[in-house]
mmCIF file of C-alpha atoms in Angstrom:
data_model
loop_
_atom_site.group_PDB
_atom_site.id
_atom_site.type_symbol
_atom_site.label_atom_id
_atom_site.label_comp_id
_atom_site.label_asym_id
_atom_site.label_seq_id
_atom_site.Cartn_x
_atom_site.Cartn_y
_atom_site.Cartn_z
ATOM 1 C CA MET A 3 39.567 -12.086 19.426
ATOM 2 C CA TYR A 4 38.957 -8.302 16.971
ATOM 3 C CA VAL A 5 39.870 -8.987 13.539
ATOM 4 C CA CYS A 6 39.197 -4.726 12.127
ATOM 5 C CA SER A 7 40.530 -2.739 14.868
ATOM 6 C CA CYS A 8 39.242 0.440 12.939
ATOM 7 C CA PHE A 9 35.621 -0.628 13.614
ATOM 8 C CA GLY A 10 35.726 -2.947 16.349
ATOM 9 C CA ILE A 11 34.982 -5.681 14.842
ATOM 10 C CA THR A 12 35.398 -9.522 16.290
ATOM 11 C CA GLU A 13 35.838 -12.855 14.694
ATOM 12 C CA ALA A 14 32.598 -14.024 15.447
ATOM 13 C CA GLN A 15 31.049 -11.053 14.057
ATOM 14 C CA VAL A 16 32.580 -12.118 10.532
ATOM 15 C CA LYS A 17 31.194 -15.445 11.267
ATOM 16 C CA LYS A 18 28.257 -14.582 11.835
ATOM 17 C CA HIS A 19 27.981 -12.566 8.622
ATOM 18 C CA ALA A 20 29.541 -15.369 6.861
ATOM 19 C CA ASP A 21 26.997 -17.857 8.021
ATOM 20 C CA ALA A 22 24.287 -15.504 7.271
ATOM 21 C CA GLY A 23 25.789 -15.455 3.214
ATOM 22 C CA ALA A 24 28.705 -13.462 2.759
ATOM 23 C CA CYS A 25 31.341 -15.235 1.065
ATOM 24 C CA THR A 26 34.310 -12.185 0.240
ATOM 25 C CA PRO A 27 36.038 -9.822 2.095
ATOM 26 C CA ARG A 28 33.911 -7.170 0.058
ATOM 27 C CA GLN A 29 30.343 -8.780 1.216
ATOM 28 C CA ILE A 30 31.684 -8.746 4.847
ATOM 29 C CA ALA A 31 32.820 -4.894 4.430
ATOM 30 C CA SER A 32 29.217 -3.825 2.970
ATOM 31 C CA ALA A 33 28.041 -5.800 6.054
ATOM 32 C CA CYS A 34 29.915 -4.341 9.083
ATOM 33 C CA LYS A 35 32.707 -1.899 7.337
ATOM 34 C CA ALA A 36 35.275 -4.008 8.226
ATOM 35 C CA GLY A 37 38.490 -4.113 6.002
ATOM 36 C CA THR A 38 36.996 -0.207 4.612
ATOM 37 C CA ASP A 39 39.634 2.035 6.349
ATOM 38 C CA CYS A 40 43.224 1.096 6.619
ATOM 39 C CA GLY A 41 42.386 -2.806 5.031
ATOM 40 C CA GLY A 42 45.059 -4.939 7.609
ATOM 41 C CA CYS A 43 42.356 -7.114 8.393
ATOM 42 C CA VAL A 44 41.528 -7.838 4.980
ATOM 43 C CA ARG A 45 44.187 -11.117 4.724
ATOM 44 C CA ARG A 46 42.689 -11.936 8.106
ATOM 45 C CA ILE A 47 38.941 -11.726 7.084
ATOM 46 C CA GLN A 48 39.991 -13.858 3.996
ATOM 47 C CA ALA A 49 41.293 -16.933 5.975
ATOM 48 C CA LEU A 50 38.168 -16.806 8.473
ATOM 49 C CA LEU A 51 36.221 -16.833 5.067
ATOM 50 C CA GLY A 52 38.346 -19.866 3.891
ATOM 51 C CA ARG A 53 37.955 -21.639 0.930
ATOM 52 C CA GLY A 54 35.051 -23.840 1.249
ATOM 53 C CA ASP A 55 31.590 -23.745 -0.245
ATOM 54 C CA CYS A 56 29.447 -20.649 0.000
ATOM 55 C CA PRO A 57 25.767 -20.747 0.410
ATOM 56 C CA ARG A 58 25.196 -17.957 -1.678
ATOM 57 C CA ARG A 59 26.962 -19.122 -4.704
ATOM 58 C CA GLU A 60 25.222 -22.299 -4.612
ATOM 59 C CA LEU A 61 21.221 -20.314 -4.731
ATOM 60 C CA LEU A 62 23.212 -18.252 -7.791
ATOM 61 C CA ASP A 63 24.426 -21.200 -9.217
ATOM 62 C CA GLN A 64 21.214 -22.492 -8.778
ATOM 63 C CA ARG A 65 19.622 -19.860 -10.221
ATOM 64 C CA GLN A 66 21.620 -19.736 -13.233
ATOM 65 C CA GLU A 67 21.066 -23.314 -14.428
ATOM 66 C CA PRO A 68 17.070 -23.081 -15.492
ATOM 67 C CA ALA A 69 18.327 -19.886 -17.974
ATOM 68 C CA ALA A 70 21.103 -22.361 -19.371
ATOM 69 C CA VAL A 71 18.430 -25.421 -19.264
ATOM 70 C CA ARG A 72 15.608 -22.998 -21.391
ATOM 71 C CA ALA A 73 18.636 -22.045 -24.041
ATOM 72 C CA LEU A 74 19.583 -25.481 -24.377
ATOM 73 C CA GLY A 75 16.044 -26.422 -24.889
ATOM 74 C CA ASP A 76 15.233 -23.764 -27.835
ATOM 75 C CA ALA A 77 18.084 -25.139 -29.433
ATOM 76 C CA ARG A 78 16.653 -28.341 -30.431
ATOM 77 C CA LEU A 79 17.362 -29.713 -33.579
ATOM 78 C CA PRO A 80 14.311 -30.666 -35.414
ATOM 79 C CA GLU A 81 12.818 -33.988 -35.698
ATOM 80 C CA ALA A 82 14.110 -36.161 -38.413
ATOM 81 C CA ALA A 83 10.598 -36.339 -40.897
#
């Protein structure tokens, strides 16, 4: 079934891009242009993406965590003498 009639993008194509890491309608648009012409399909794309976990967000969180841990490590209190 077509999601974006302007560019002929199907549900299967949107799901394929989502499986590859596109988590938002904007990321889907970057991958295949869906939602960039009339915008009528953006809500349908949002519905297909759902509110589930995003593998890309999990990866970003993992990358940010070490920096936060380092920042805490640098702010150590001096040891009692």
